């Protein structure tokens, strides 16, 4: 296909999600570290999070979410051509978690790989696969955001351990026929000058975990929360505005904004700056906490399945994460 060929429209044909059975409440956390339900709810909006079992890995959660999305899309695993898993908590450093998902699903005909863009990963995956489908390279794709953050949290650090949870969300993207919904615009960005604000410093080649440093919690999330907060609001607003403008939409045309689920105060600030009323902003972080790449994907699936928007409605997804990274998408459902 030449560059001048009209691009093929792409739609979201199905969504799915999964969270582990075990719930960890704020009250239970307050028994472990010096915190309280009142502090966590007031500062973040989070009331509980789901925690994966020891033998439940990121790929297992991803596979459950994927099966639900495939079922809704009416696409068989063997017809998949592309699988992208967005995660910062892969089962193993190599091979990619997407390859384990491919194995679990029996999706023998797919190309499978992971991307690492922290909480922005699901929308990075959406933009990459949309482009590959619209260019004619593939007919369909499975994108998944999946995280087992509980394995990378310092459970003695009250400033981070109250924030995160485990889970997975998925979507199937496919060619759109005339009259069907469509992904109208996507946006993504990064600022590598700000890597120090949010990271997992150990466990990579820069700082392998050894018997000497094993007790220092280096392979756990470290964050400068206040700084992250400021950048999150600015970048998410800008990214959302770009996709709204490129789709020729106005705030009043948007039936539902689905933001990254990190902090209710960040979400309220975004809604305010975008001039979208709070009742059109989807929130579920009270139940799951921040599940990084999975968060917006789980929220999309819940919003879809609970009727937060209907066929023909315009929705905007917007995310932000470590890197720093950010992304947005405008979709006609
Ligand atoms: N329970 C009780 N007190 C806590 C606490 C907890 N779980 N965590 C921190 N505190 C204390 C701090 O020690 C500090 O005490 P001090 O004033 O005596 O020093 C006080 O609460 C305020 O801490 P601070 O970090 O300034 O709070 P905050 O209002 O910035 O809220 C966050 C902290 C993390 C909730 C907030 O900064 C945030 O959400 N940032 C964005 C994080 C984010 O979205 N990350 C993911 C991006 S993908």
CSV table of C-alpha atoms and ligand atoms in Angstrom, one decimal:
chain,number,residue,atom,x,y,z
A,1,UNK,CA,0.0,0.0,0.0
A,2,UNK,CA,1.5,3.4,-1.0
A,3,UNK,CA,1.5,6.4,1.3
A,4,UNK,CA,-1.2,8.1,-0.8
A,5,UNK,CA,-3.6,5.2,-0.4
A,6,UNK,CA,-6.6,6.1,1.8
A,7,UNK,CA,-6.1,4.5,5.2
A,8,UNK,CA,-8.5,1.8,6.4
A,9,UNK,CA,-10.7,2.8,9.3
A,10,UNK,CA,-10.2,0.9,12.5
A,11,UNK,CA,-12.7,0.1,15.2
A,12,UNK,CA,-12.8,-1.5,18.7
A,13,UNK,CA,-14.7,-4.7,18.2
A,14,UNK,CA,-14.7,-6.0,21.7
A,15,UNK,CA,-13.3,-5.4,25.2
A,16,UNK,CA,-12.6,-7.6,28.2
A,17,UNK,CA,-11.1,-7.4,31.7
A,18,UNK,CA,-10.1,-9.4,34.6
A,19,UNK,CA,-9.0,-8.8,38.2
A,20,UNK,CA,-7.8,-11.4,40.7
A,21,UNK,CA,-10.1,-12.7,43.4
A,22,UNK,CA,-8.3,-11.4,46.5
A,23,UNK,CA,-9.2,-7.9,47.7
A,24,UNK,CA,-7.0,-5.9,49.9
A,25,UNK,CA,-8.9,-3.1,51.7
A,26,UNK,CA,-7.5,0.2,53.0
A,27,UNK,CA,-8.3,-1.1,56.6
A,28,UNK,CA,-6.2,-4.2,56.0
A,29,UNK,CA,-3.3,-2.0,54.7
A,30,UNK,CA,-3.6,0.2,57.8
A,31,UNK,CA,-2.8,-2.9,59.9
A,32,UNK,CA,0.5,-3.3,58.0
A,33,UNK,CA,1.8,0.3,57.6
A,34,UNK,CA,1.1,3.7,59.3
A,35,UNK,CA,-1.8,4.8,57.2
A,36,UNK,CA,-5.6,5.1,57.4
A,37,UNK,CA,-8.6,4.5,55.2
A,38,UNK,CA,-9.4,8.2,55.7
A,39,UNK,CA,-6.0,9.4,54.4
A,40,UNK,CA,-6.0,7.0,51.4
A,41,UNK,CA,-9.6,7.9,50.3
A,42,UNK,CA,-9.1,11.7,50.8
A,43,UNK,CA,-5.8,11.9,49.0
A,44,UNK,CA,-6.5,9.3,46.2
A,45,UNK,CA,-10.1,8.1,46.1
A,46,UNK,CA,-8.9,4.4,46.4
A,47,UNK,CA,-10.8,2.2,48.7
A,48,UNK,CA,-9.4,-1.3,47.8
A,49,UNK,CA,-7.3,-3.1,45.3
A,50,UNK,CA,-7.1,-6.6,43.9
A,51,UNK,CA,-4.0,-8.7,44.5
A,52,UNK,CA,-2.9,-11.7,42.4
A,53,UNK,CA,-2.1,-15.0,43.9
A,54,UNK,CA,1.5,-16.1,44.1
A,55,UNK,CA,1.0,-18.5,41.2
A,56,UNK,CA,-1.1,-16.0,39.1
A,57,UNK,CA,1.1,-14.1,36.7
A,58,UNK,CA,0.6,-11.1,34.4
A,59,UNK,CA,0.1,-13.4,31.4
A,60,UNK,CA,-2.6,-15.4,33.2
A,61,UNK,CA,-4.6,-12.2,33.9
A,62,UNK,CA,-3.9,-10.9,30.4
A,63,UNK,CA,-5.3,-14.2,28.9
A,64,UNK,CA,-8.5,-14.0,30.9
A,65,UNK,CA,-9.1,-10.4,29.8
A,66,UNK,CA,-8.2,-11.4,26.2
A,67,UNK,CA,-10.7,-14.3,26.0
A,68,UNK,CA,-13.5,-11.9,27.1
A,69,UNK,CA,-12.6,-9.3,24.5
A,70,UNK,CA,-12.3,-12.0,21.7
A,71,UNK,CA,-15.7,-13.4,22.7
A,72,UNK,CA,-17.3,-10.0,22.5
A,73,UNK,CA,-15.6,-9.3,19.2
A,74,UNK,CA,-16.6,-12.7,17.8
A,75,UNK,CA,-13.0,-13.3,16.7
A,76,UNK,CA,-11.3,-16.7,17.2
A,77,UNK,CA,-7.8,-16.7,18.6
A,78,UNK,CA,-6.4,-18.5,15.5
A,79,UNK,CA,-7.6,-15.5,13.4
A,80,UNK,CA,-5.6,-13.0,15.4
A,81,UNK,CA,-2.7,-11.4,13.4
A,82,UNK,CA,-1.2,-9.2,16.1
A,83,UNK,CA,-0.9,-9.4,19.9
A,84,UNK,CA,0.6,-6.5,21.9
A,85,UNK,CA,0.9,-6.6,25.7
A,86,UNK,CA,1.6,-3.4,27.5
A,87,UNK,CA,3.2,-4.1,30.8
A,88,UNK,CA,5.9,-3.0,33.2
A,89,UNK,CA,5.5,-6.3,35.2
A,90,UNK,CA,6.2,-9.0,32.6
A,91,UNK,CA,6.2,-12.7,33.7
A,92,UNK,CA,9.9,-12.8,32.6
A,93,UNK,CA,12.3,-10.3,31.1
A,94,UNK,CA,12.3,-12.5,28.0
A,95,UNK,CA,10.3,-13.9,26.2
A,96,UNK,CA,7.6,-11.3,26.0
A,97,UNK,CA,4.4,-11.7,28.0
A,98,UNK,CA,2.6,-11.4,24.7
A,99,UNK,CA,4.2,-14.7,23.7
A,100,UNK,CA,2.9,-16.5,26.8
A,101,UNK,CA,-0.6,-15.0,26.0
A,102,UNK,CA,-0.3,-16.3,22.4
A,103,UNK,CA,0.6,-19.7,23.8
A,104,UNK,CA,-2.3,-19.7,26.2
A,105,UNK,CA,-4.8,-18.6,23.5
A,106,UNK,CA,-3.5,-20.9,20.8
A,107,UNK,CA,-3.2,-17.8,18.6
A,108,UNK,CA,-0.7,-19.5,16.3
A,109,UNK,CA,-1.0,-17.0,13.4
A,110,UNK,CA,-0.2,-13.9,15.4
A,111,UNK,CA,2.9,-11.7,15.8
A,112,UNK,CA,3.3,-11.1,19.5
A,113,UNK,CA,5.4,-8.6,21.4
A,114,UNK,CA,5.4,-6.4,24.5
A,115,UNK,CA,5.7,-2.6,24.9
A,116,UNK,CA,6.9,-0.8,28.0
A,117,UNK,CA,5.3,2.6,28.4
A,118,UNK,CA,4.1,2.2,32.0
A,119,UNK,CA,0.5,3.5,32.5
A,120,UNK,CA,0.4,4.8,29.0
A,121,UNK,CA,1.1,1.4,27.4
A,122,UNK,CA,-2.4,0.4,26.4
A,123,UNK,CA,-3.0,3.6,24.4
A,124,UNK,CA,0.5,3.3,22.9
A,125,UNK,CA,-0.5,-0.2,21.8
A,126,UNK,CA,-3.8,1.1,20.4
A,127,UNK,CA,-2.0,3.7,18.3
A,128,UNK,CA,0.6,1.2,17.0
A,129,UNK,CA,-2.0,-1.4,16.1
A,130,UNK,CA,-4.4,1.1,14.6
A,131,UNK,CA,-1.6,2.2,12.3
A,132,UNK,CA,-0.7,-1.3,11.3
A,133,UNK,CA,-4.3,-2.2,10.5
A,134,UNK,CA,-5.0,1.0,8.7
A,135,UNK,CA,-1.9,0.6,6.6
A,136,UNK,CA,-3.2,-2.8,5.5
A,137,UNK,CA,-0.4,-4.9,7.3
A,138,UNK,CA,-2.9,-6.7,9.5
A,139,UNK,CA,-6.7,-7.2,9.6
A,140,UNK,CA,-7.1,-7.4,13.4
A,141,UNK,CA,-5.1,-7.0,16.6
A,142,UNK,CA,-5.5,-7.9,20.3
A,143,UNK,CA,-4.1,-5.2,22.7
A,144,UNK,CA,-3.8,-5.9,26.4
A,145,UNK,CA,-2.7,-3.8,29.4
A,146,UNK,CA,-1.8,-6.2,32.2
A,147,UNK,CA,0.1,-5.8,35.5
A,148,UNK,CA,1.1,-7.7,38.6
A,149,UNK,CA,2.3,-4.6,40.4
A,150,UNK,CA,1.9,-6.3,43.8
A,151,UNK,CA,5.2,-8.1,42.9
A,152,UNK,CA,7.0,-4.7,42.5
A,153,UNK,CA,5.7,-2.7,45.5
A,154,UNK,CA,7.6,-2.1,48.7
A,155,UNK,CA,4.9,-3.2,51.2
A,156,UNK,CA,6.7,-1.3,53.9
A,157,UNK,CA,6.5,2.1,52.1
A,158,UNK,CA,3.2,3.7,52.9
A,159,UNK,CA,3.7,6.5,50.3
A,160,UNK,CA,3.5,3.9,47.4
A,161,UNK,CA,2.0,0.6,48.6
A,162,UNK,CA,-1.5,2.1,49.1
A,163,UNK,CA,-1.7,3.2,45.5
A,164,UNK,CA,-1.3,0.1,43.3
A,165,UNK,CA,-3.2,-3.0,42.4
A,166,UNK,CA,-3.2,-6.0,39.9
A,167,UNK,CA,-5.4,-6.7,36.9
A,168,UNK,CA,-5.7,-6.8,33.1
A,169,UNK,CA,-7.8,-5.2,30.3
A,170,UNK,CA,-8.0,-6.0,26.6
A,171,UNK,CA,-9.5,-4.8,23.4
A,172,UNK,CA,-9.8,-6.3,19.9
A,173,UNK,CA,-9.2,-3.9,17.0
A,174,UNK,CA,-10.3,-4.7,13.5
A,175,UNK,CA,-11.1,-3.0,10.2
A,176,UNK,CA,-14.3,-0.9,10.4
A,177,UNK,CA,-16.9,-1.2,7.7
A,178,UNK,CA,-18.9,2.0,6.6
A,179,UNK,CA,-21.4,3.0,9.3
A,180,UNK,CA,-19.5,1.3,12.1
A,181,UNK,CA,-17.6,3.0,14.9
A,182,UNK,CA,-14.0,4.2,14.4
A,183,UNK,CA,-10.9,5.2,16.3
A,184,UNK,CA,-10.8,8.9,15.1
A,185,UNK,CA,-7.5,10.2,16.5
A,186,UNK,CA,-4.6,9.0,18.7
A,187,UNK,CA,-1.8,10.9,20.3
A,188,UNK,CA,1.2,9.8,22.3
A,189,UNK,CA,4.3,11.5,23.8
A,190,UNK,CA,7.2,11.0,26.2
A,191,UNK,CA,9.7,13.2,28.2
A,192,UNK,CA,12.8,11.2,29.1
A,193,UNK,CA,14.1,14.2,31.1
A,194,UNK,CA,11.8,13.0,33.9
A,195,UNK,CA,12.7,9.4,34.3
A,196,UNK,CA,13.7,10.1,37.9
A,197,UNK,CA,10.1,11.0,39.0
A,198,UNK,CA,8.7,7.4,38.8
A,199,UNK,CA,10.7,4.2,38.3
A,200,UNK,CA,11.7,0.8,39.5
A,201,UNK,CA,15.5,1.4,39.9
A,202,UNK,CA,16.6,-2.2,40.5
A,203,UNK,CA,16.2,-5.5,38.7
A,204,UNK,CA,17.4,-4.3,35.3
A,205,UNK,CA,20.9,-4.4,33.8
A,206,UNK,CA,21.8,-1.0,35.5
A,207,UNK,CA,21.2,-2.5,39.0
A,208,UNK,CA,20.8,-6.3,39.1
A,209,UNK,CA,19.4,-7.7,42.3
A,210,UNK,CA,22.2,-9.5,44.1
A,211,UNK,CA,22.5,-11.2,47.5
A,212,UNK,CA,24.2,-8.0,48.8
A,213,UNK,CA,21.4,-5.6,47.9
A,214,UNK,CA,18.4,-8.0,48.1
A,215,UNK,CA,17.1,-6.3,51.3
A,216,UNK,CA,17.1,-2.8,49.9
A,217,UNK,CA,13.7,-3.0,48.0
A,218,UNK,CA,15.4,-1.8,44.8
A,219,UNK,CA,13.1,-3.7,42.5
A,220,UNK,CA,10.1,-1.8,43.8
A,221,UNK,CA,8.3,1.3,42.6
A,222,UNK,CA,9.8,4.6,43.7
A,223,UNK,CA,7.9,7.9,43.1
A,224,UNK,CA,8.0,11.7,43.7
A,225,UNK,CA,4.3,11.9,44.0
A,226,UNK,CA,3.7,15.6,44.0
A,227,UNK,CA,5.9,16.2,40.9
A,228,UNK,CA,4.2,13.4,39.1
A,229,UNK,CA,0.8,14.9,40.0
A,230,UNK,CA,1.6,18.2,38.3
A,231,UNK,CA,2.9,16.7,35.1
A,232,UNK,CA,0.0,14.3,34.9
A,233,UNK,CA,-2.6,17.0,34.9
A,234,UNK,CA,-0.8,19.2,32.3
A,235,UNK,CA,0.1,16.3,29.9
A,236,UNK,CA,-3.3,14.6,30.0
A,237,UNK,CA,-5.1,17.8,29.4
A,238,UNK,CA,-2.9,18.6,26.3
A,239,UNK,CA,-3.1,15.1,24.9
A,240,UNK,CA,-6.9,14.9,25.3
A,241,UNK,CA,-7.3,18.4,23.7
A,242,UNK,CA,-5.3,17.3,20.7
A,243,UNK,CA,-7.4,14.2,19.9
A,244,UNK,CA,-10.6,16.2,20.6
A,245,UNK,CA,-9.6,18.9,18.1
A,246,UNK,CA,-8.3,16.5,15.5
A,247,UNK,CA,-11.7,14.7,15.6
A,248,UNK,CA,-13.5,18.0,15.1
A,249,UNK,CA,-15.3,17.5,18.5
A,250,UNK,CA,-16.2,19.9,21.2
A,251,UNK,CA,-16.4,19.1,24.9
A,252,UNK,CA,-20.2,18.9,24.8
A,253,UNK,CA,-19.9,16.1,22.1
A,254,UNK,CA,-18.1,13.7,24.4
A,255,UNK,CA,-20.3,11.2,26.1
A,256,UNK,CA,-17.6,9.7,28.2
A,257,UNK,CA,-14.0,10.5,29.2
A,258,UNK,CA,-12.1,7.4,30.4
A,259,UNK,CA,-8.9,8.6,32.1
A,260,UNK,CA,-6.0,6.7,33.7
A,261,UNK,CA,-7.1,5.6,37.1
A,262,UNK,CA,-4.3,6.8,39.4
A,263,UNK,CA,-5.9,9.5,41.6
A,264,UNK,CA,-9.4,11.0,41.9
A,265,UNK,CA,-7.9,14.5,42.4
A,266,UNK,CA,-6.0,14.2,39.1
A,267,UNK,CA,-9.2,12.9,37.3
A,268,UNK,CA,-11.2,15.8,38.7
A,269,UNK,CA,-8.6,18.3,37.6
A,270,UNK,CA,-8.6,16.9,34.1
A,271,UNK,CA,-12.4,17.0,33.9
A,272,UNK,CA,-12.4,20.6,35.1
A,273,UNK,CA,-9.7,21.7,32.5
A,274,UNK,CA,-11.5,19.9,29.7
A,275,UNK,CA,-14.8,21.4,30.7
A,276,UNK,CA,-16.5,17.9,30.7
A,277,UNK,CA,-19.0,17.4,33.6
A,278,UNK,CA,-17.9,14.9,36.2
A,279,UNK,CA,-20.9,12.6,35.5
A,280,UNK,CA,-19.4,12.0,32.0
A,281,UNK,CA,-16.0,10.9,33.4
A,282,UNK,CA,-15.6,7.2,34.2
A,283,UNK,CA,-14.1,6.3,37.5
A,284,UNK,CA,-13.4,2.9,39.0
A,285,UNK,CA,-10.1,3.4,40.9
A,286,UNK,CA,-12.0,3.1,44.2
A,287,UNK,CA,-12.3,-0.6,43.5
A,288,UNK,CA,-8.9,-1.4,41.8
A,289,UNK,CA,-6.4,1.3,42.7
A,290,UNK,CA,-3.8,2.2,40.0
A,291,UNK,CA,-3.2,-0.9,37.8
A,292,UNK,CA,-0.8,1.0,35.5
A,293,UNK,CA,-1.2,-0.2,31.9
A,294,UNK,CA,-4.3,-2.2,32.8
A,295,UNK,CA,-6.2,0.7,34.3
A,296,UNK,CA,-7.6,2.5,31.3
A,297,UNK,CA,-8.2,-0.9,29.6
A,298,UNK,CA,-10.2,-2.2,32.6
A,299,UNK,CA,-12.1,1.1,32.8
A,300,UNK,CA,-12.9,0.9,29.0
A,301,UNK,CA,-14.3,-2.6,29.4
A,302,UNK,CA,-16.4,-1.7,32.5
A,303,UNK,CA,-17.7,1.5,30.8
A,304,UNK,CA,-18.6,-0.5,27.7
A,305,UNK,CA,-20.3,-3.3,29.6
A,306,UNK,CA,-22.2,-1.1,32.0
A,307,UNK,CA,-23.6,1.2,29.2
A,308,UNK,CA,-21.7,4.3,30.1
A,309,UNK,CA,-21.8,5.0,26.3
A,310,UNK,CA,-23.7,3.6,23.4
A,311,UNK,CA,-23.1,3.0,19.7
A,312,UNK,CA,-22.4,6.2,17.9
A,313,UNK,CA,-21.2,8.1,21.0
A,314,UNK,CA,-17.9,9.8,21.2
A,315,UNK,CA,-15.5,8.8,23.9
A,316,UNK,CA,-12.0,10.0,24.9
A,317,UNK,CA,-9.4,7.9,26.6
A,318,UNK,CA,-6.4,9.7,28.2
A,319,UNK,CA,-3.4,8.3,30.2
A,320,UNK,CA,-0.2,9.2,31.8
A,321,UNK,CA,2.7,7.3,33.4
A,322,UNK,CA,6.4,6.7,34.1
A,323,UNK,CA,8.9,7.8,31.5
A,324,UNK,CA,7.3,10.2,31.6
A,325,UNK,CA,4.8,9.1,29.0
A,326,UNK,CA,1.2,10.1,28.0
A,327,UNK,CA,-1.3,9.3,25.3
A,328,UNK,CA,-4.9,9.8,24.3
A,329,UNK,CA,-7.5,8.5,21.8
A,330,UNK,CA,-10.8,9.8,20.5
A,331,UNK,CA,-13.2,7.1,19.4
A,332,UNK,CA,-16.7,7.0,17.8
A,333,UNK,CA,-18.2,3.9,19.3
B,1,LIG,N1,-0.8,7.4,54.8
B,1,LIG,C1,-0.7,8.4,55.6
B,1,LIG,N2,0.2,9.4,55.4
B,1,LIG,C2,0.9,9.4,54.3
B,1,LIG,C3,0.8,8.3,53.4
B,1,LIG,C4,-0.1,7.3,53.7
B,1,LIG,N3,-0.3,6.2,52.9
B,1,LIG,N4,1.7,8.5,52.4
B,1,LIG,C5,2.3,9.7,52.6
B,1,LIG,N5,1.8,10.2,53.8
B,1,LIG,C6,2.2,11.4,54.5
B,1,LIG,C7,3.6,11.9,54.0
B,1,LIG,O1,4.6,11.3,54.8
B,1,LIG,C8,3.5,13.4,54.3
B,1,LIG,O2,3.7,13.6,55.7
B,1,LIG,P1,4.5,14.9,56.2
B,1,LIG,O3,3.6,16.1,55.7
B,1,LIG,O4,4.5,14.7,57.7
B,1,LIG,O5,5.8,14.8,55.5
B,1,LIG,C9,2.0,13.7,54.0
B,1,LIG,O6,1.3,12.4,54.1
B,1,LIG,C10,1.8,14.3,52.7
B,1,LIG,O7,2.5,13.6,51.7
B,1,LIG,P2,2.5,14.0,50.2
B,1,LIG,O8,3.3,13.1,49.4
B,1,LIG,O9,2.9,15.5,50.2
B,1,LIG,O10,1.0,13.8,49.9
B,1,LIG,P3,0.2,14.2,48.6
B,1,LIG,O11,-1.0,15.1,48.9
B,1,LIG,O12,1.1,14.7,47.5
B,1,LIG,O13,-0.4,12.8,48.1
B,1,LIG,C11,0.0,11.1,46.5
B,1,LIG,C12,0.5,11.8,47.8
B,1,LIG,C13,1.0,10.0,46.1
B,1,LIG,C14,-1.4,10.5,46.7
B,1,LIG,C15,-0.1,12.2,45.4
B,1,LIG,O14,1.1,12.9,45.3
B,1,LIG,C16,-0.3,11.6,44.0
B,1,LIG,O15,-1.3,10.9,43.8
B,1,LIG,N6,0.6,11.8,43.1
B,1,LIG,C17,0.5,11.3,41.8
B,1,LIG,C18,0.8,9.9,41.8
B,1,LIG,C19,0.4,9.1,40.6
B,1,LIG,O16,-0.6,9.4,40.0
B,1,LIG,N7,1.3,8.2,40.2
B,1,LIG,C20,1.0,7.3,39.2
B,1,LIG,C21,1.2,8.0,37.9
B,1,LIG,S1,0.9,6.8,36.7
